[in-house]
Amino acid sequence: MIAPTTSVQAAEKVVFTYNQFGQSLTIDELETFAETGKASSKLKFFLNVSGQDPEVARQFMTKNLKVNLRTADKILTILPGEYALFQAGQVIHTPDRKANMQALRSAILLSLSDDNQISFLEFLQKYPTSQLTVDGVRVAKVAGTIDGLIGGAEQASDGTGPLAVAKDILSSVICDCQTPQAAVR
């Protein structure tokens, strides 16, 4: 079930929260920052409050992840993929927190639809509501796993298979699991 390529409403504003702080930024401000490195005063304030290095934030926003559209579509429609969308909906969500999974899936597939690549900035640009909220604390924690996700996605393009890749990606992002130990008798 691949997303249609018809035009949909796209995000114009992103509300970043970081603990008790919040900052509303336009997609245009984020695009300018990603392309030129010039941050608006609001973005500078938010980066400062959150303790984020502007260059690291810029790299995170523009780093491309290569994923085959059909593979992504398959992964996002099986239970582990839907669970990942549910978890991601706790970090990135619609203003009213309704239809988060559908909005996330749509933004991902729309981003991949033209070139089988996605970046965080492109994801924000393709998000299908005029506004979205991003939990900065959680994004900062997740940002450290991006390289692992990229490696997993590259395996998907090598033909490892969507189920195996989904399992690897999900375990690296959401599972803080320990190996079960044999029961003592």
Coordinates of N, CA, C and O in Angstrom, one line a residue:
M1 N 0.8 -1.2 0.0 CA 0.0 0.0 0.0 C 0.9 1.2 0.0 O 1.2 1.8 1.0
I2 N 1.3 1.7 -1.1 CA 2.2 2.8 -1.2 C 1.3 4.1 -1.3 O 0.3 4.1 -1.9
A3 N 1.9 5.1 -0.6 CA 1.1 6.4 -0.5 C 0.9 7.0 -1.9 O 1.8 6.9 -2.7
P4 N -0.2 7.6 -2.1 CA -0.5 8.3 -3.4 C 0.5 9.5 -3.5 O 0.9 10.1 -2.6
T5 N 0.7 9.8 -4.8 CA 1.6 11.0 -5.0 C 0.9 12.3 -5.2 O 1.4 13.2 -5.7
T6 N -0.4 12.3 -4.9 CA -1.2 13.5 -5.0 C -0.8 14.5 -4.0 O -0.2 14.2 -2.9
S7 N -1.0 15.8 -4.3 CA -0.6 16.8 -3.4 C -1.4 16.8 -2.1 O -2.6 16.7 -2.1
V8 N -0.7 17.0 -1.0 CA -1.4 17.0 0.3 C -0.9 18.2 1.1 O 0.1 18.8 0.7
Q9 N -1.6 18.6 2.1 CA -1.2 19.7 2.9 C 0.1 19.3 3.6 O 0.4 18.2 4.0
A10 N 1.1 20.3 3.6 CA 2.4 20.0 4.2 C 2.6 20.9 5.4 O 2.0 21.9 5.6
A11 N 3.5 20.4 6.3 CA 3.8 21.2 7.5 C 4.4 22.6 7.1 O 5.2 22.7 6.2
E12 N 3.9 23.5 7.9 CA 4.4 24.9 7.7 C 5.1 25.3 9.0 O 6.0 26.2 9.0
K13 N 4.8 24.7 10.1 CA 5.3 25.1 11.4 C 5.6 23.8 12.2 O 4.9 22.9 12.2
V14 N 6.7 23.9 13.0 CA 7.1 22.8 13.9 C 7.3 23.4 15.3 O 7.9 24.4 15.4
V15 N 6.6 22.8 16.2 CA 6.8 23.2 17.6 C 7.7 22.2 18.3 O 7.4 21.1 18.4
F16 N 8.9 22.7 18.6 CA 9.9 21.9 19.3 C 9.7 22.2 20.8 O 9.7 23.3 21.2
T17 N 9.7 21.1 21.6 CA 9.6 21.3 23.0 C 10.9 20.7 23.6 O 11.5 19.7 23.0
Y18 N 11.4 21.2 24.7 CA 12.5 20.7 25.4 C 12.3 21.0 26.9 O 12.4 22.1 27.3
N19 N 11.9 19.9 27.6 CA 11.5 20.1 29.0 C 10.4 21.1 29.1 O 9.4 21.0 28.4
Q20 N 10.6 22.2 29.8 CA 9.5 23.2 30.0 C 9.6 24.3 28.9 O 8.7 25.1 28.8
F21 N 10.6 24.2 28.0 CA 10.7 25.2 27.0 C 10.0 24.7 25.7 O 10.0 23.6 25.4
G22 N 9.5 25.7 24.9 CA 8.9 25.3 23.6 C 9.2 26.5 22.7 O 9.3 27.6 23.1
Q23 N 9.4 26.1 21.4 CA 9.7 27.1 20.4 C 9.0 26.7 19.1 O 9.1 25.6 18.7
S24 N 8.2 27.6 18.6 CA 7.6 27.4 17.3 C 8.5 27.9 16.2 O 8.9 29.1 16.2
L25 N 8.8 27.1 15.2 CA 9.7 27.5 14.1 C 8.9 27.1 12.8 O 8.2 26.1 12.7
T26 N 9.2 27.9 11.8 CA 8.6 27.6 10.5 C 9.5 26.6 9.7 O 10.7 26.6 10.0
I27 N 8.9 25.9 8.8 CA 9.7 25.0 8.0 C 10.7 25.9 7.2 O 11.9 25.5 7.0
D28 N 10.4 27.1 6.8 CA 11.3 28.0 6.1 C 12.5 28.3 6.9 O 13.7 28.3 6.4
E29 N 12.4 28.5 8.2 CA 13.5 28.8 9.1 C 14.4 27.6 9.1 O 15.7 27.7 9.1
L30 N 13.8 26.4 9.2 CA 14.6 25.2 9.3 C 15.4 24.9 8.0 O 16.5 24.5 8.0
E31 N 14.7 25.2 6.9 CA 15.3 25.0 5.6 C 16.5 25.9 5.4 O 17.6 25.5 4.9
T32 N 16.3 27.2 5.8 CA 17.4 28.2 5.7 C 18.6 27.7 6.6 O 19.8 27.7 6.1
F33 N 18.3 27.3 7.8 CA 19.4 26.8 8.7 C 20.1 25.6 8.0 O 21.3 25.5 8.0
A34 N 19.3 24.6 7.5 CA 19.9 23.4 6.9 C 20.8 23.8 5.7 O 21.8 23.2 5.5
E35 N 20.3 24.7 4.9 CA 21.0 25.0 3.6 C 22.2 26.0 3.9 O 23.2 25.8 3.2
T36 N 22.1 26.9 4.8 CA 23.1 27.9 4.9 C 23.9 27.9 6.3 O 24.9 28.5 6.4
G37 N 23.3 27.3 7.3 CA 23.9 27.3 8.6 C 23.4 28.5 9.4 O 23.8 28.7 10.6
K38 N 22.7 29.4 8.8 CA 22.2 30.6 9.5 C 20.9 30.3 10.2 O 19.9 29.9 9.7
A39 N 21.0 30.5 11.6 CA 19.8 30.2 12.4 C 19.1 31.4 12.8 O 19.7 32.4 13.1
S40 N 17.8 31.4 12.8 CA 17.0 32.5 13.3 C 17.2 32.7 14.8 O 17.7 31.8 15.4
S41 N 16.8 33.8 15.3 CA 17.0 34.0 16.7 C 16.3 33.0 17.6 O 16.8 32.5 18.6
K42 N 15.1 32.6 17.1 CA 14.3 31.6 17.8 C 15.0 30.2 17.8 O 15.1 29.6 18.8
L43 N 15.6 29.9 16.7 CA 16.3 28.6 16.6 C 17.6 28.6 17.4 O 17.9 27.7 18.1
K44 N 18.3 29.8 17.4 CA 19.5 29.9 18.2 C 19.2 29.7 19.7 O 19.9 29.0 20.4
F45 N 18.1 30.3 20.1 CA 17.6 30.2 21.5 C 17.3 28.8 21.8 O 17.8 28.2 22.8
F46 N 16.6 28.1 21.0 CA 16.2 26.7 21.2 C 17.5 25.8 21.3 O 17.6 24.9 22.1
L47 N 18.4 26.0 20.3 CA 19.6 25.2 20.3 C 20.4 25.4 21.6 O 21.0 24.4 22.1
N48 N 20.5 26.6 22.0 CA 21.2 27.0 23.2 C 20.6 26.3 24.4 O 21.3 25.7 25.2
V49 N 19.3 26.5 24.6 CA 18.6 25.9 25.7 C 18.7 24.4 25.8 O 18.8 23.8 26.9
S50 N 18.6 23.8 24.6 CA 18.7 22.3 24.6 C 20.1 21.8 24.6 O 20.3 20.6 24.6
G51 N 21.1 22.7 24.5 CA 22.5 22.2 24.6 C 22.9 21.5 23.3 O 23.9 20.7 23.4
Q52 N 22.3 21.8 22.2 CA 22.6 21.1 21.0 C 23.7 21.9 20.2 O 23.6 23.2 20.0
D53 N 24.7 21.3 19.6 CA 25.7 21.9 18.8 C 24.9 22.2 17.4 O 24.4 21.3 16.8
P54 N 24.9 23.4 17.0 CA 24.2 23.8 15.8 C 24.7 22.9 14.5 O 23.9 22.5 13.7
E55 N 26.0 22.7 14.4 CA 26.5 21.9 13.3 C 26.0 20.5 13.3 O 25.6 19.9 12.3
V56 N 26.0 19.9 14.5 CA 25.5 18.5 14.7 C 24.0 18.5 14.4 O 23.5 17.6 13.7
A57 N 23.2 19.5 14.8 CA 21.8 19.6 14.5 C 21.6 19.7 13.0 O 20.7 19.0 12.5
R58 N 22.4 20.5 12.4 CA 22.2 20.7 10.9 C 22.5 19.4 10.2 O 21.8 19.0 9.3
Q59 N 23.6 18.7 10.6 CA 23.9 17.4 10.0 C 22.8 16.4 10.2 O 22.4 15.6 9.3
F60 N 22.2 16.4 11.4 CA 21.1 15.5 11.7 C 19.9 15.8 10.8 O 19.3 14.9 10.2
M61 N 19.6 17.0 10.5 CA 18.5 17.4 9.7 C 18.7 17.1 8.3 O 17.7 16.8 7.6
T62 N 19.9 17.1 7.8 CA 20.1 16.9 6.3 C 20.7 15.5 6.0 O 20.8 15.2 4.8
K63 N 21.0 14.7 6.9 CA 21.6 13.4 6.6 C 20.6 12.5 5.9 O 19.5 12.3 6.4
N64 N 20.9 12.0 4.7 CA 20.0 11.2 4.0 C 20.1 9.8 4.3 O 21.2 9.2 4.5
L65 N 18.9 9.1 4.4 CA 18.8 7.7 4.7 C 18.2 7.1 3.4 O 17.2 7.6 2.9
K66 N 18.9 6.1 2.8 CA 18.5 5.5 1.6 C 17.7 4.3 2.0 O 18.2 3.4 2.6
V67 N 16.4 4.3 1.5 CA 15.5 3.1 1.8 C 14.6 3.0 0.6 O 14.1 4.0 0.0
N68 N 14.5 1.8 0.1 CA 13.6 1.5 -1.0 C 12.2 1.7 -0.6 O 11.7 1.3 0.5
L69 N 11.4 2.5 -1.4 CA 10.0 2.8 -1.0 C 9.2 1.6 -0.8 O 8.5 1.5 0.2
R70 N 9.3 0.6 -1.6 CA 8.5 -0.6 -1.4 C 8.9 -1.4 -0.1 O 8.0 -1.9 0.6
T71 N 10.2 -1.4 0.2 CA 10.6 -2.0 1.4 C 10.0 -1.3 2.6 O 9.5 -1.9 3.6
A72 N 10.1 0.1 2.6 CA 9.6 0.9 3.7 C 8.1 0.7 3.9 O 7.6 0.5 5.0
D73 N 7.4 0.6 2.7 CA 6.0 0.4 2.8 C 5.6 -1.0 3.5 O 4.8 -1.0 4.3
K74 N 6.4 -2.0 3.1 CA 6.2 -3.3 3.7 C 6.5 -3.3 5.2 O 5.7 -3.8 6.0
I75 N 7.6 -2.7 5.6 CA 8.0 -2.6 7.0 C 7.0 -1.9 7.8 O 6.6 -2.3 8.9
L76 N 6.5 -0.8 7.3 CA 5.5 0.1 8.0 C 4.1 -0.5 8.1 O 3.3 0.1 8.9
T77 N 3.8 -1.6 7.4 CA 2.5 -2.2 7.5 C 2.5 -3.5 8.3 O 1.4 -4.1 8.4
I78 N 3.6 -3.9 8.8 CA 3.6 -5.1 9.6 C 3.7 -4.7 11.1 O 4.0 -3.5 11.4
L79 N 3.4 -5.6 12.0 CA 3.2 -5.2 13.4 C 4.5 -4.5 13.9 O 4.3 -3.5 14.6
P80 N 5.7 -5.0 13.7 CA 6.8 -4.3 14.3 C 7.0 -2.9 13.7 O 7.3 -1.9 14.5
G81 N 6.7 -2.7 12.5 CA 6.7 -1.4 11.9 C 5.7 -0.4 12.4 O 5.9 0.7 12.7
E82 N 4.5 -1.0 12.6 CA 3.4 -0.2 13.2 C 3.7 0.2 14.7 O 3.4 1.3 15.1
Y83 N 4.4 -0.7 15.4 CA 4.8 -0.4 16.7 C 5.9 0.7 16.7 O 5.8 1.6 17.6
A84 N 6.8 0.6 15.8 CA 7.8 1.7 15.7 C 7.1 3.1 15.4 O 7.5 4.1 15.9
L85 N 6.1 3.0 14.5 CA 5.3 4.3 14.2 C 4.6 4.8 15.5 O 4.6 6.0 15.8
F86 N 4.1 3.8 16.3 CA 3.4 4.2 17.5 C 4.4 4.9 18.5 O 4.2 5.9 19.1
Q87 N 5.6 4.3 18.6 CA 6.7 4.8 19.5 C 7.1 6.2 18.9 O 7.3 7.1 19.7
A88 N 7.3 6.3 17.6 CA 7.7 7.6 17.0 C 6.7 8.6 17.3 O 7.0 9.8 17.4
G89 N 5.4 8.2 17.3 CA 4.3 9.2 17.6 C 4.4 9.8 19.0 O 3.7 10.8 19.2
Q90 N 5.2 9.2 19.9 CA 5.3 9.8 21.2 C 6.4 10.9 21.1 O 6.4 11.8 22.0
V91 N 7.2 10.9 20.1 CA 8.2 11.9 19.9 C 7.8 13.0 18.9 O 8.0 14.2 19.1
I92 N 7.2 12.6 17.8 CA 6.7 13.5 16.8 C 5.2 13.3 16.6 O 4.8 12.1 16.3
H93 N 4.4 14.3 16.8 CA 3.0 14.1 16.7 C 2.2 15.3 16.2 O 2.7 16.4 16.2
T94 N 1.0 15.0 15.8 CA 0.1 16.0 15.4 C -0.3 16.9 16.6 O -0.2 16.4 17.8
P95 N -0.8 18.1 16.4 CA -1.1 19.0 17.5 C -2.2 18.3 18.5 O -2.0 18.5 19.7
D96 N -3.1 17.6 18.0 CA -4.1 17.0 18.8 C -3.8 15.5 19.1 O -4.6 14.9 19.8
R97 N -2.7 15.1 18.7 CA -2.2 13.7 19.0 C -3.1 12.6 18.4 O -3.2 11.5 18.8
K98 N -3.8 13.0 17.3 CA -4.7 12.0 16.6 C -4.1 11.7 15.3 O -3.5 12.5 14.6
A99 N -4.3 10.5 14.9 CA -3.8 9.9 13.6 C -2.2 10.1 13.5 O -1.7 10.3 12.4
N100 N -1.5 9.9 14.6 CA -0.1 10.1 14.5 C 0.6 9.0 13.6 O 1.4 9.4 12.8
M101 N 0.2 7.8 13.7 CA 0.8 6.7 12.9 C 0.6 7.0 11.4 O 1.5 6.8 10.6
Q102 N -0.6 7.4 11.1 CA -0.9 7.6 9.7 C -0.1 8.8 9.2 O 0.4 8.8 8.0
A103 N 0.0 9.9 10.0 CA 0.8 11.0 9.5 C 2.2 10.7 9.4 O 2.9 11.1 8.4
L104 N 2.8 9.9 10.3 CA 4.2 9.5 10.2 C 4.4 8.7 9.0 O 5.4 8.9 8.2
R105 N 3.6 7.7 8.8 CA 3.7 6.8 7.6 C 3.7 7.6 6.3 O 4.5 7.4 5.4
S106 N 2.7 8.5 6.3 CA 2.5 9.3 5.1 C 3.8 10.1 4.8 O 4.3 10.2 3.7
A107 N 4.3 10.8 5.8 CA 5.5 11.7 5.7 C 6.7 10.8 5.2 O 7.5 11.3 4.3
I108 N 6.9 9.6 5.8 CA 8.0 8.8 5.4 C 7.8 8.3 3.9 O 8.8 8.5 3.1
L109 N 6.7 7.8 3.6 CA 6.5 7.3 2.2 C 6.5 8.4 1.2 O 7.1 8.3 0.1
L110 N 6.0 9.6 1.5 CA 6.0 10.7 0.6 C 7.5 11.2 0.4 O 7.9 11.6 -0.7
S111 N 8.3 11.2 1.4 CA 9.7 11.6 1.4 C 10.4 10.6 0.5 O 11.3 11.0 -0.3
L112 N 10.1 9.3 0.6 CA 10.8 8.3 -0.2 C 10.4 8.2 -1.7 O 11.1 7.7 -2.5
S113 N 9.2 8.7 -1.9 CA 8.5 8.4 -3.2 C 9.3 8.9 -4.4 O 9.1 8.3 -5.5
D114 N 10.0 10.0 -4.3 CA 10.7 10.5 -5.6 C 12.1 10.0 -5.8 O 12.6 9.9 -6.9
D115 N 12.8 9.6 -4.7 CA 14.2 9.2 -4.8 C 14.7 8.1 -3.9 O 15.9 7.9 -3.8
N116 N 13.8 7.5 -3.2 CA 14.2 6.4 -2.2 C 15.2 6.9 -1.1 O 16.0 6.2 -0.7
Q117 N 15.0 8.2 -0.8 CA 15.9 8.8 0.3 C 15.0 9.7 1.2 O 14.0 10.2 0.7
I118 N 15.4 9.8 2.4 CA 14.7 10.6 3.4 C 15.7 11.3 4.3 O 16.7 10.6 4.7
S119 N 15.4 12.5 4.7 CA 16.2 13.2 5.7 C 15.2 13.7 6.7 O 14.0 13.8 6.4
F120 N 15.6 14.1 7.9 CA 14.7 14.6 8.9 C 14.0 15.9 8.4 O 12.8 16.0 8.5
L121 N 14.8 16.7 7.7 CA 14.2 18.0 7.1 C 13.1 17.6 6.1 O 12.0 18.2 6.1
E122 N 13.4 16.7 5.2 CA 12.4 16.3 4.2 C 11.2 15.7 4.8 O 10.1 16.0 4.4
F123 N 11.4 14.9 5.8 CA 10.3 14.3 6.6 C 9.4 15.4 7.1 O 8.2 15.4 7.0
L124 N 10.0 16.5 7.7 CA 9.2 17.6 8.3 C 8.5 18.3 7.1 O 7.3 18.7 7.3
Q125 N 9.1 18.5 6.0 CA 8.5 19.1 4.9 C 7.3 18.4 4.3 O 6.4 19.0 3.8
K126 N 7.4 17.1 4.4 CA 6.3 16.2 3.9 C 5.2 15.8 4.9 O 4.2 15.2 4.5
Y127 N 5.4 16.2 6.1 CA 4.4 15.9 7.2 C 3.1 16.4 6.8 O 3.0 17.6 6.4
P128 N 2.0 15.6 6.8 CA 0.7 16.0 6.2 C -0.2 16.9 7.0 O -1.4 16.9 6.7
T129 N 0.3 17.6 8.0 CA -0.6 18.5 8.7 C 0.2 19.9 8.7 O 1.4 19.9 8.5
S130 N -0.5 21.0 8.9 CA 0.1 22.3 8.9 C 1.1 22.5 10.0 O 2.0 23.4 10.0
Q131 N 0.9 21.7 11.1 CA 1.8 21.9 12.3 C 2.1 20.5 12.9 O 1.2 19.6 12.8
L132 N 3.2 20.4 13.4 CA 3.6 19.1 14.2 C 4.4 19.5 15.4 O 5.0 20.6 15.4
T133 N 4.4 18.6 16.4 CA 5.2 18.9 17.6 C 6.3 17.8 17.7 O 6.0 16.6 17.4
V134 N 7.5 18.3 18.1 CA 8.6 17.4 18.2 C 9.2 17.5 19.6 O 9.4 18.7 20.1
D135 N 9.3 16.4 20.3 CA 9.8 16.4 21.7 C 11.3 16.4 21.6 O 11.9 15.4 21.2
G136 N 11.9 17.6 21.8 CA 13.4 17.7 21.7 C 14.2 16.8 22.5 O 15.3 16.3 22.1
V137 N 13.8 16.5 23.7 CA 14.5 15.6 24.6 C 14.6 14.2 24.0 O 15.7 13.6 23.9
R138 N 13.5 13.7 23.6 CA 13.4 12.4 23.0 C 14.2 12.3 21.6 O 14.8 11.4 21.3
V139 N 14.1 13.4 20.8 CA 14.8 13.4 19.5 C 16.3 13.4 19.8 O 17.0 12.7 19.1
A140 N 16.7 14.1 20.8 CA 18.2 14.1 21.1 C 18.6 12.7 21.5 O 19.7 12.3 21.1
K141 N 17.8 12.0 22.2 CA 18.2 10.6 22.6 C 18.2 9.7 21.4 O 19.0 8.8 21.2
V142 N 17.2 9.9 20.5 CA 17.1 9.0 19.3 C 18.1 9.3 18.3 O 18.6 8.4 17.5
A143 N 18.6 10.6 18.2 CA 19.6 11.0 17.2 C 20.8 10.1 17.2 O 21.4 9.9 16.2
G144 N 21.2 9.6 18.4 CA 22.3 8.7 18.5 C 22.2 7.4 17.7 O 23.2 6.7 17.5
T145 N 21.0 7.0 17.4 CA 20.8 5.7 16.7 C 20.7 5.9 15.2 O 20.5 4.9 14.5
I146 N 20.8 7.1 14.7 CA 20.6 7.3 13.3 C 21.5 6.5 12.4 O 21.2 5.9 11.4
D147 N 22.8 6.5 12.8 CA 23.8 5.7 12.0 C 23.4 4.2 12.0 O 23.6 3.6 11.0
G148 N 22.9 3.7 13.1 CA 22.5 2.3 13.1 C 21.3 2.1 12.2 O 21.2 1.1 11.5
L149 N 20.4 3.1 12.1 CA 19.3 3.0 11.2 C 19.7 3.0 9.8 O 19.2 2.3 8.9
I150 N 20.7 3.8 9.5 CA 21.2 4.0 8.1 C 21.8 2.6 7.7 O 21.6 2.1 6.6
G151 N 22.6 2.0 8.6 CA 23.2 0.7 8.3 C 22.1 -0.3 8.0 O 22.2 -1.1 7.1
G152 N 21.1 -0.3 8.8 CA 20.0 -1.3 8.6 C 19.2 -1.1 7.3 O 18.9 -2.0 6.6
A153 N 19.0 0.2 7.0 CA 18.3 0.5 5.7 C 19.2 0.1 4.5 O 18.7 -0.4 3.5
E154 N 20.5 0.3 4.7 CA 21.4 -0.1 3.5 C 21.3 -1.6 3.4 O 21.4 -2.1 2.3
Q155 N 21.2 -2.4 4.5 CA 21.0 -3.8 4.4 C 19.8 -4.2 3.6 O 19.7 -5.1 2.8
A156 N 18.7 -3.4 3.8 CA 17.4 -3.6 3.2 C 17.6 -3.5 1.7 O 17.0 -4.3 0.9
S157 N 18.4 -2.5 1.2 CA 18.6 -2.4 -0.2 C 19.4 -3.5 -0.8 O 19.4 -3.7 -2.0
D158 N 20.2 -4.2 0.1 CA 21.0 -5.3 -0.4 C 20.3 -6.6 -0.5 O 20.8 -7.6 -0.8
G159 N 19.0 -6.5 -0.1 CA 18.1 -7.7 -0.2 C 18.1 -8.6 1.0 O 17.7 -9.8 0.9
T160 N 18.4 -8.1 2.1 CA 18.4 -8.9 3.4 C 16.9 -9.3 3.7 O 16.7 -10.3 4.3
G161 N 16.0 -8.5 3.3 CA 14.6 -8.7 3.6 C 14.0 -7.8 4.6 O 14.7 -7.5 5.6
P162 N 12.8 -7.4 4.4 CA 12.2 -6.3 5.2 C 12.0 -6.8 6.7 O 12.1 -6.0 7.6
L163 N 11.6 -8.1 6.9 CA 11.3 -8.5 8.2 C 12.6 -8.5 9.1 O 12.6 -8.1 10.2
A164 N 13.7 -9.1 8.5 CA 15.0 -9.1 9.3 C 15.4 -7.7 9.6 O 15.9 -7.4 10.7
V165 N 15.3 -6.8 8.6 CA 15.8 -5.4 8.8 C 14.9 -4.7 9.8 O 15.4 -4.0 10.7
A166 N 13.6 -4.9 9.7 CA 12.7 -4.3 10.7 C 13.0 -4.7 12.1 O 13.1 -3.9 13.0
K167 N 13.3 -6.0 12.2 CA 13.7 -6.5 13.6 C 14.9 -5.9 14.1 O 15.0 -5.4 15.2
D168 N 16.0 -5.8 13.2 CA 17.2 -5.2 13.7 C 17.0 -3.7 14.0 O 17.5 -3.2 15.0
I169 N 16.3 -3.0 13.1 CA 16.1 -1.5 13.3 C 15.3 -1.3 14.6 O 15.7 -0.5 15.5
L170 N 14.3 -2.1 14.8 CA 13.4 -1.9 16.0 C 14.2 -2.2 17.3 O 14.1 -1.5 18.3
S171 N 15.0 -3.3 17.2 CA 15.7 -3.6 18.5 C 16.7 -2.6 18.8 O 17.0 -2.3 20.0
S172 N 17.3 -1.9 17.8 CA 18.3 -0.9 18.1 C 17.7 0.4 18.6 O 18.3 1.1 19.3
V173 N 16.4 0.6 18.3 CA 15.8 1.9 18.6 C 15.0 1.8 19.9 O 15.0 2.6 20.8
I174 N 14.2 0.7 20.0 CA 13.2 0.7 21.1 C 13.4 -0.4 22.2 O 12.8 -0.4 23.2
C175 N 14.3 -1.3 21.9 CA 14.4 -2.4 22.9 C 15.6 -2.3 23.8 O 16.8 -2.2 23.3
D176 N 15.4 -2.2 25.0 CA 16.5 -2.2 26.0 C 16.5 -3.6 26.7 O 16.4 -3.7 27.9
C177 N 16.5 -4.6 25.8 CA 16.3 -6.0 26.2 C 17.6 -6.6 26.8 O 18.7 -6.3 26.3
Q178 N 17.3 -7.6 27.6 CA 18.4 -8.4 28.1 C 18.1 -9.8 27.6 O 17.0 -10.2 27.5
T179 N 19.2 -10.5 27.4 CA 19.0 -11.9 26.9 C 18.4 -12.7 28.1 O 18.9 -12.7 29.2
P180 N 17.3 -13.5 27.8 CA 16.7 -14.3 28.9 C 17.7 -15.3 29.4 O 18.4 -15.9 28.6
Q181 N 17.7 -15.5 30.6 CA 18.6 -16.5 31.2 C 17.8 -17.8 31.5 O 16.6 -17.8 31.7
A182 N 18.5 -18.9 31.4 CA 17.8 -20.2 31.6 C 17.2 -20.3 33.0 O 17.8 -19.8 34.0
A183 N 16.0 -20.8 33.1 CA 15.4 -20.9 34.4 C 16.1 -21.9 35.3 O 16.6 -22.9 34.9
V184 N 16.3 -21.5 36.5 CA 17.0 -22.3 37.5 C 16.0 -23.3 38.1 O 14.9 -23.0 38.5
R185 N 16.4 -24.6 38.1 CA 15.4 -25.6 38.7 C 15.8 -26.0 40.0 O 16.9 -26.2 40.4

